[in-house]
Tab-separated table of C-alpha atoms in Angstrom:
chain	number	residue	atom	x	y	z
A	1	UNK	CA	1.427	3.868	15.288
A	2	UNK	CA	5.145	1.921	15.834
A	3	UNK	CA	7.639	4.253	14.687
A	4	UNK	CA	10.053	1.153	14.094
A	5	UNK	CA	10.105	1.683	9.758
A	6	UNK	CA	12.622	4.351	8.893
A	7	UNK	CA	11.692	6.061	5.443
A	8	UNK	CA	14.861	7.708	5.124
A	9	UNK	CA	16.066	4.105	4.446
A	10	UNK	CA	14.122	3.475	0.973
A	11	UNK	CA	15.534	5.901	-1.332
A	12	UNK	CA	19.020	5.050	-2.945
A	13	UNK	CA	17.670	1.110	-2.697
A	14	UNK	CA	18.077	-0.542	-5.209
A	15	UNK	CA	16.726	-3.921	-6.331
A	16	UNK	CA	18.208	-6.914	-7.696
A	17	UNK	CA	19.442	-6.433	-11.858
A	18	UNK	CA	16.552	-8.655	-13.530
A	19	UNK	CA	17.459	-10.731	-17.302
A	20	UNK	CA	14.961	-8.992	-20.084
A	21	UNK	CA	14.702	-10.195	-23.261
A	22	UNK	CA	12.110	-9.838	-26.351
A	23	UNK	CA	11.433	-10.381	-29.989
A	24	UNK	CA	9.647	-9.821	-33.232
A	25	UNK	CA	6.720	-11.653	-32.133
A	26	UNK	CA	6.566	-9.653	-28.329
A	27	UNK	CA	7.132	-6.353	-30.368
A	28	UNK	CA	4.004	-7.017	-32.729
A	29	UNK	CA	1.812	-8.277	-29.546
A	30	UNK	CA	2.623	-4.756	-28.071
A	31	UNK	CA	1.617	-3.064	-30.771
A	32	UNK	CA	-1.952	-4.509	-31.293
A	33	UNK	CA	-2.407	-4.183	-27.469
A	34	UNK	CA	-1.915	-0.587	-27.434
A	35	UNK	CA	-4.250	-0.160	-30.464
A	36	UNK	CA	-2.044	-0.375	-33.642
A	37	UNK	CA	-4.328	-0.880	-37.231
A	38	UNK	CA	-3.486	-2.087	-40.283
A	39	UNK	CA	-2.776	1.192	-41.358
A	40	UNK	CA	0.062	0.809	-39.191
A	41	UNK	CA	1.902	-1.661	-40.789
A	42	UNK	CA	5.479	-0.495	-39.418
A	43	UNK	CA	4.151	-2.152	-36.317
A	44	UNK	CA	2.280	-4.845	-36.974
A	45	UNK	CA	4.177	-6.054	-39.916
A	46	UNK	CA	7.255	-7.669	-39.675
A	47	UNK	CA	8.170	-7.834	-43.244
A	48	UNK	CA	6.990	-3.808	-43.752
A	49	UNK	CA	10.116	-1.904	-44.898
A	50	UNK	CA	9.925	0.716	-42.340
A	51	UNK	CA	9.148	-2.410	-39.293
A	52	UNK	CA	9.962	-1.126	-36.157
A	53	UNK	CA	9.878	-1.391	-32.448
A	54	UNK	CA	7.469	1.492	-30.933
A	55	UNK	CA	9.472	3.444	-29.123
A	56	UNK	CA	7.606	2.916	-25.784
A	57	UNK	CA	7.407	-0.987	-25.137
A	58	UNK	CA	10.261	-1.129	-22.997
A	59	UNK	CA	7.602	-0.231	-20.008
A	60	UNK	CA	6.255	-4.197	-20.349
A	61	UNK	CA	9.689	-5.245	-19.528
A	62	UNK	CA	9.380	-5.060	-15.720
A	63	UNK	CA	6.705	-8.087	-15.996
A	64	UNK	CA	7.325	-9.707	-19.060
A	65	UNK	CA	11.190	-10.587	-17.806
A	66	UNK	CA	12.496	-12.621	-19.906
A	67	UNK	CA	9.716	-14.831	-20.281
A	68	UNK	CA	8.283	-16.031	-23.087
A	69	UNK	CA	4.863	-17.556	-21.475
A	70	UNK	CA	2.673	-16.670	-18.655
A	71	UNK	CA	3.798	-15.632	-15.124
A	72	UNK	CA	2.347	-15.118	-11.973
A	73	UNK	CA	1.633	-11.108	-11.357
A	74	UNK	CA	1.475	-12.134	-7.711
A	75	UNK	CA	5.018	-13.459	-8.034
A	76	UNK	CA	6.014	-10.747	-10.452
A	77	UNK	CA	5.036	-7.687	-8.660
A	78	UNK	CA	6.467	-8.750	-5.133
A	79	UNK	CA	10.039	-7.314	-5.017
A	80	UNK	CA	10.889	-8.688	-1.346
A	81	UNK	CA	11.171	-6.350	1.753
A	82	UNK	CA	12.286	-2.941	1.336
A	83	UNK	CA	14.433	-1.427	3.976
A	84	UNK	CA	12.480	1.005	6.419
A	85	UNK	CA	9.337	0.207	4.556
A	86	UNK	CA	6.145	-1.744	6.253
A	87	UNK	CA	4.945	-4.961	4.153
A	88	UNK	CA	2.606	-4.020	1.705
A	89	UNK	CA	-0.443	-5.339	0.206
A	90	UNK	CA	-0.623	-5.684	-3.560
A	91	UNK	CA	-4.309	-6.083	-3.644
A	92	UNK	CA	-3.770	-2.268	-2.868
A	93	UNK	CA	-1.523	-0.808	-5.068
A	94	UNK	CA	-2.280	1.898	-8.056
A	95	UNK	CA	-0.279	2.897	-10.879
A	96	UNK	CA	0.176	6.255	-10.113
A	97	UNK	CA	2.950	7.708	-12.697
A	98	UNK	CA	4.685	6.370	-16.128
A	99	UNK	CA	7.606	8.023	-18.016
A	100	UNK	CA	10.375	6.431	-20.712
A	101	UNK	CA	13.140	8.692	-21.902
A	102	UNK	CA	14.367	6.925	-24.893
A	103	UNK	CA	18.460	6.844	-24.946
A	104	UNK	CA	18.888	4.804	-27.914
A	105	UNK	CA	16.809	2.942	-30.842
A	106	UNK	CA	15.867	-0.445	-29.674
A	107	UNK	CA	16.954	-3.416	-31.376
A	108	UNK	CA	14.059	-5.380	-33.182
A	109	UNK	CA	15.631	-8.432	-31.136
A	110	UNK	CA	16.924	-8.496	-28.013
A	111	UNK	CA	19.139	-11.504	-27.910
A	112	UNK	CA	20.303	-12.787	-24.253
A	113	UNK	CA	22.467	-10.522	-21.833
A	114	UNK	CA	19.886	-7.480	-21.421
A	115	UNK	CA	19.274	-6.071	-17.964
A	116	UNK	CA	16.455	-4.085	-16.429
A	117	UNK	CA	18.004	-2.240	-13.564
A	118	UNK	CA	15.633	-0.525	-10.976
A	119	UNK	CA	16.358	1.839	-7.476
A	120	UNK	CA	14.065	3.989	-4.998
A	121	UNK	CA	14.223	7.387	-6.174
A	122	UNK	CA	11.293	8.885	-3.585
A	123	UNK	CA	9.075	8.029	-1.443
A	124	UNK	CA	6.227	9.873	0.371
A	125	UNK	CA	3.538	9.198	2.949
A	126	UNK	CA	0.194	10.867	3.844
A	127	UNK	CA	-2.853	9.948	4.910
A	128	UNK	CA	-3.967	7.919	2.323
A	129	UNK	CA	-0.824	5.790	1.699
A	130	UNK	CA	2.883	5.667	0.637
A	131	UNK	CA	4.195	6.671	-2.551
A	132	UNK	CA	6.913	4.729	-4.460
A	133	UNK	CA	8.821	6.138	-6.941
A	134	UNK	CA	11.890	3.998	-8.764
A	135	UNK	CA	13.967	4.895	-11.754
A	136	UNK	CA	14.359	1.615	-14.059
A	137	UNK	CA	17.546	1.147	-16.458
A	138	UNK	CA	16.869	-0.596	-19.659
A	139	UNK	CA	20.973	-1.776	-20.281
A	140	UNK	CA	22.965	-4.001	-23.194
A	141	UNK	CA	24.953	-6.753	-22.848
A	142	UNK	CA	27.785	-3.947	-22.937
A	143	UNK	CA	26.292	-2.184	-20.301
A	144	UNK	CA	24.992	1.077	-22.459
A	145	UNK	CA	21.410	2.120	-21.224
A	146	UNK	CA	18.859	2.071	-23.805
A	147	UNK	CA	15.972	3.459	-21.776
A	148	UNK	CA	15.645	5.389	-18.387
A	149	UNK	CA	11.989	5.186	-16.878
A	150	UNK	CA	10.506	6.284	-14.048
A	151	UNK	CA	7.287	4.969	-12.404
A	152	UNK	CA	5.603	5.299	-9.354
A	153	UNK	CA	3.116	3.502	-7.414
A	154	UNK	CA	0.564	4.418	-5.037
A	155	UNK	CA	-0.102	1.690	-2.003
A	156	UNK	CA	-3.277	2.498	-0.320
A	157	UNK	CA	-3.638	2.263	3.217
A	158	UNK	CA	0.078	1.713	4.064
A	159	UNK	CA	1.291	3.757	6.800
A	160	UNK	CA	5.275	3.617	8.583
A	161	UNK	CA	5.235	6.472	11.189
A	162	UNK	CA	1.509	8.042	10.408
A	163	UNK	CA	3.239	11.573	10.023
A	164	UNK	CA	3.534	13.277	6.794
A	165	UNK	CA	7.069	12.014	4.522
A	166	UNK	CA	8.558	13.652	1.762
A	167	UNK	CA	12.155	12.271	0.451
A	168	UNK	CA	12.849	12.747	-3.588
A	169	UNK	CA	15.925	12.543	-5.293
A	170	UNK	CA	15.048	12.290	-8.963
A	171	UNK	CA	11.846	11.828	-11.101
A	172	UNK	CA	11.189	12.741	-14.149
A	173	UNK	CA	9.878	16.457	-16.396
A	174	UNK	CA	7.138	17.343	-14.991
A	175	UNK	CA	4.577	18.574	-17.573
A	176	UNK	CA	3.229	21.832	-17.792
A	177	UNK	CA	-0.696	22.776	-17.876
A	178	UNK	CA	-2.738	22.128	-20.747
A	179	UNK	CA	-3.277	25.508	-22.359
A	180	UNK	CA	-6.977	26.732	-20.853
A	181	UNK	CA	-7.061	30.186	-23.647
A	182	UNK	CA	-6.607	27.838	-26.936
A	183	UNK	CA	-8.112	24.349	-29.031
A	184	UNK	CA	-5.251	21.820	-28.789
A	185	UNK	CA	-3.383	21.650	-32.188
A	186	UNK	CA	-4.028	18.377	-32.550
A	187	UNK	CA	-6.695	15.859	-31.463
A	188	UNK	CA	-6.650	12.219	-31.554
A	189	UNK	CA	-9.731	9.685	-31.381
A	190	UNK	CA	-9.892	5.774	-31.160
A	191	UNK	CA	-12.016	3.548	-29.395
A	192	UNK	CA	-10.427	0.619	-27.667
A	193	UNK	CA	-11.922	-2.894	-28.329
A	194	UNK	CA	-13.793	-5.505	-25.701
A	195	UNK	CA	-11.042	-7.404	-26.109
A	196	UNK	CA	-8.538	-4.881	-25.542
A	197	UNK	CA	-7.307	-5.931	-22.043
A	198	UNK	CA	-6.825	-9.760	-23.768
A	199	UNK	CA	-4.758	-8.544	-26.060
A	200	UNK	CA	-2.291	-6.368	-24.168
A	201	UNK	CA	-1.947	-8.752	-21.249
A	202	UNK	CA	-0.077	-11.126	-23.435
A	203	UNK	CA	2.411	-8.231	-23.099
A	204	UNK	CA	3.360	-9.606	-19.257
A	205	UNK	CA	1.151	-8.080	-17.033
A	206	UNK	CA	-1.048	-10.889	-16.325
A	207	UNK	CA	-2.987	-8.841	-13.054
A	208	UNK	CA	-6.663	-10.459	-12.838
A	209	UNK	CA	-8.097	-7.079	-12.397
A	210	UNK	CA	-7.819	-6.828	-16.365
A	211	UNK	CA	-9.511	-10.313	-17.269
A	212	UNK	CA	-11.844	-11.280	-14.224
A	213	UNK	CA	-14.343	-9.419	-13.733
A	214	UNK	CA	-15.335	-10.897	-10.293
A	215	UNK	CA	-11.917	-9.092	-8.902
A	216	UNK	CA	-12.670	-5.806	-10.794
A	217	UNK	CA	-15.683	-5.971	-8.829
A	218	UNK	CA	-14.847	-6.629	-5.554
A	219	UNK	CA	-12.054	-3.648	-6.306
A	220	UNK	CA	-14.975	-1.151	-6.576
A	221	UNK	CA	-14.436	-1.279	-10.490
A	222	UNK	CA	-17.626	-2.779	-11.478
A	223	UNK	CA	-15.623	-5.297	-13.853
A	224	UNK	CA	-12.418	-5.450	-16.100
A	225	UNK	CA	-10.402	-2.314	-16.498
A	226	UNK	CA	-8.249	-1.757	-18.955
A	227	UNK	CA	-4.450	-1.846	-18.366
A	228	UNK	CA	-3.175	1.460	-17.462
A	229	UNK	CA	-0.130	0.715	-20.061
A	230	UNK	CA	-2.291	-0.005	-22.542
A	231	UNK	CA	-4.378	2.961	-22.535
A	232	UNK	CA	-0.381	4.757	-22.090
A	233	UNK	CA	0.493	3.393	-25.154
A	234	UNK	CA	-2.734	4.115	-27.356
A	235	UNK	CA	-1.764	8.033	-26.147
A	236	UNK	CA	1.937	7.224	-27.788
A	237	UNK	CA	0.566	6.296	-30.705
A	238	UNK	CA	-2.132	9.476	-31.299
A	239	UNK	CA	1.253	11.934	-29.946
A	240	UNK	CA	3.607	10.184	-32.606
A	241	UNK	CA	0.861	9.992	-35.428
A	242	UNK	CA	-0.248	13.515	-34.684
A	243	UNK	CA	2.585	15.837	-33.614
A	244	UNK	CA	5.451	13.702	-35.415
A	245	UNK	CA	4.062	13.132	-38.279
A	246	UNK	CA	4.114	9.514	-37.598
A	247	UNK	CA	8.024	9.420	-37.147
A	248	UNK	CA	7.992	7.040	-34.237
A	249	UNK	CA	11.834	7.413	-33.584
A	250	UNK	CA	11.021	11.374	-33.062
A	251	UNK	CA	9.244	10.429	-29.707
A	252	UNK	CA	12.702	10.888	-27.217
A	253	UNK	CA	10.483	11.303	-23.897
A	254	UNK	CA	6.708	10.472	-23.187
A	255	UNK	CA	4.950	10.532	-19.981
A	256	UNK	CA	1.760	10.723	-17.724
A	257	UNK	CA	-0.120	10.552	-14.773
A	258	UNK	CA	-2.672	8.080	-14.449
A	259	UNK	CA	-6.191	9.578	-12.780
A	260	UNK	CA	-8.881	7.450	-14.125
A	261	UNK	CA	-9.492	4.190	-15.352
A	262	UNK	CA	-10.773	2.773	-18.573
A	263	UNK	CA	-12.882	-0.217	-19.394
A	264	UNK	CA	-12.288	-2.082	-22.539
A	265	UNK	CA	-14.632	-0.770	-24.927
A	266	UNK	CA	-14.508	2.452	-24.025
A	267	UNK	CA	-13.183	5.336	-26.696
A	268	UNK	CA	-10.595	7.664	-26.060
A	269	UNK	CA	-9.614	11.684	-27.275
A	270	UNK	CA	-5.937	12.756	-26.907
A	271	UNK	CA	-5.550	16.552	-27.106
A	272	UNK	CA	-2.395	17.819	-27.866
A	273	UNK	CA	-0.978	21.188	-27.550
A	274	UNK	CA	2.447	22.721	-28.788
A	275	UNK	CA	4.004	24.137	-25.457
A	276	UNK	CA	7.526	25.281	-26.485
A	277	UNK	CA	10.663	23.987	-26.964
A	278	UNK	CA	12.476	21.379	-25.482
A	279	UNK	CA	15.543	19.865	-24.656
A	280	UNK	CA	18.270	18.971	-27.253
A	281	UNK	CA	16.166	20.249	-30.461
A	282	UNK	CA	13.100	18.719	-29.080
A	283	UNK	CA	9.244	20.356	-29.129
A	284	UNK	CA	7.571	20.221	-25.847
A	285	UNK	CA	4.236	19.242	-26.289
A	286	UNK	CA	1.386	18.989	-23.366
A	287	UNK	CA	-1.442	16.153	-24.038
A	288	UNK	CA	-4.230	14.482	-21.757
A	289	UNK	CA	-6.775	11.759	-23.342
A	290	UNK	CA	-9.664	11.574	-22.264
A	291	UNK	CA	-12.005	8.780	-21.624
A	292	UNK	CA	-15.036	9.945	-23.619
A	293	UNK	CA	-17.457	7.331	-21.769
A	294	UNK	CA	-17.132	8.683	-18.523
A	295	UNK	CA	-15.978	12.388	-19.778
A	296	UNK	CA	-13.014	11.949	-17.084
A	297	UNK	CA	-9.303	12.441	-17.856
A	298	UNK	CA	-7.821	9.037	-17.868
A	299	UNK	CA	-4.043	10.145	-18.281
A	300	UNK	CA	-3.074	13.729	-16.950
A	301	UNK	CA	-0.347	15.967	-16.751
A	302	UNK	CA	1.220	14.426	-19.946
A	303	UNK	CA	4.555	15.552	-21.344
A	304	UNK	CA	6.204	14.376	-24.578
A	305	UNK	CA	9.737	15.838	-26.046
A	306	UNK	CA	9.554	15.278	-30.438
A	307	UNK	CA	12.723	15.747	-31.869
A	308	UNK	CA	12.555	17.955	-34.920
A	309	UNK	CA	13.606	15.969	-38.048
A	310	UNK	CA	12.561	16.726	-41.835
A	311	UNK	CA	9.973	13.651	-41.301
A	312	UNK	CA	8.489	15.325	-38.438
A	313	UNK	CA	8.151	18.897	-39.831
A	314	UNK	CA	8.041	20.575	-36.531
């Protein structure tokens, strides 16, 4: 194995500042795609009273851009050479980790001059691939950060040295276990529709793995999965409607780990357990969902901080 890529080089790199931008229109897309009803009108509504952004669609901004049509996820996902890192194959890359800490309210309109900001945070190899981590800045035209998310991704196969790598710097709360000795306080069902991954693709991830089901097949998928986003967001939802009383600006942080997939179709069971407090007059809570098809744990080791407000009634 050529020990000419240097590890130590990745983290503290940081990519070029990418233009964002988004609307009324991209907000209510987002919403349907990550399961919103008409019972939710304060998504899917513009003209409802209480209209407003959920507070986790800032993670579509890394492929949506500022675009307002379709893009290329070929072009979209390649961020150029990274220093110390091999090339890497895309056709060979998971979604291994998704968090958004929400700084400030977003704006129902974006308006030109926003700014997704993104650096190497970690990185780690072992014998099954590298592991990417980079924190992503959602910024103003003044330069105040709106969102801070991290996300990592899991490349298959890719090797450097061949020798075990650790380097992190910063990452996100880690969640702690789902209690094993109780019921979770609060569970969530909803079945996602056929049409699911149709919907939430007009979001900005346009990957073929989540409309063609010749490449979901040749991936070992047997057919379309569902967006890994998409299946974040209909978690969001269940955790807002469920331990914040449907106060979506009480979500302030909301993450997960992503261990199996979901087809479109399939329903889903959040569990959701009080775990203590949290930072800055936040509850804690712990959560997994569950894809009931297959009985496996599609998102793991989730972590959500709810801000205690009258509306909440935590």
């Amino acid at each position: 194995m050529s020990k000419s890529y240097d590890l130590s080089k990745v983290v503290g790199f940081q990519l070029p500042d990418r233009p964002v931008s988004w609307n009324k229109r991209d907000l209510l897309t987002y919403a349907v795609g990550v399961g919103a009803k008409s019972d939710e009108l304060q998504y899917v509504y513009e003209l409802d009273k209480g209209f407003t952004p959920l507070p986790t669609y800032p993670v579509v901004l890394s492929f949506k851009g500022a675009d307002q049509d379709v893009n290329l996820f070929a072009e979209r996902a390649r961020s150029g050479p990274i220093p110390g890192m091999p090339p890497l194959d895309l056709n060979k890359v998971v979604h291994g980790t998704q968090s958004i800490e929400i700084l400030k309210d977003l704006p129902l309109v974006s308006g030109p001059g926003w700014t997704w900001k993104s650096k190497y945070t970690g990185v780690q190899e072992n014998k099954s691939g590298i592991i990417l981590t980079a924190e992503n800045l959602l910024v103003d035209p003044n330069g105040v950060p709106y969102a801070k998310l991290y996300s990592s991704a899991f490349h298959l196969g890719a090797k450097a040295t061949g020798e075990k790598y650790s380097k992190v710097v910063a990452g996100p709360p880690q969640a702690k276990p789902v209690p094993k000795d109780r019921k979770p306080d609060w569970v969530v069902q909803e079945t996602t529709t056929a049409e699911q991954a149709l919907i939430f693709r007009l979001s900005g991830d346009y990957n073929p793995l989540h409309i063609d089901p010749r490449i979901g097949k040749a991936a070992g998928f047997g057919g379309v999965i569902l967006h890994g986003l998409s299946t974040y967001g209909f978690a969001a939802r269940a955790v807002i409607k469920a331990a914040a009383n449907n106060d979506s600006k009480a979500l302030k942080f909301f993450g997960v780990r992503f261990t199996a997939p979901v087809k479109p179709g399939d329903p889903l069971e959040t569990r959701i357990w009080v775990v203590g407090p949290g930072p800055k007059n936040t509850v804690e809570v712990a959560f997994q969902t569950v894809n009931v098809t297959t009985g496996k744990v599609a998102l793991g080791g989730g972590i959500a901080y709810i801000q205690k407000t009258e509306k909440s009634k935590l």
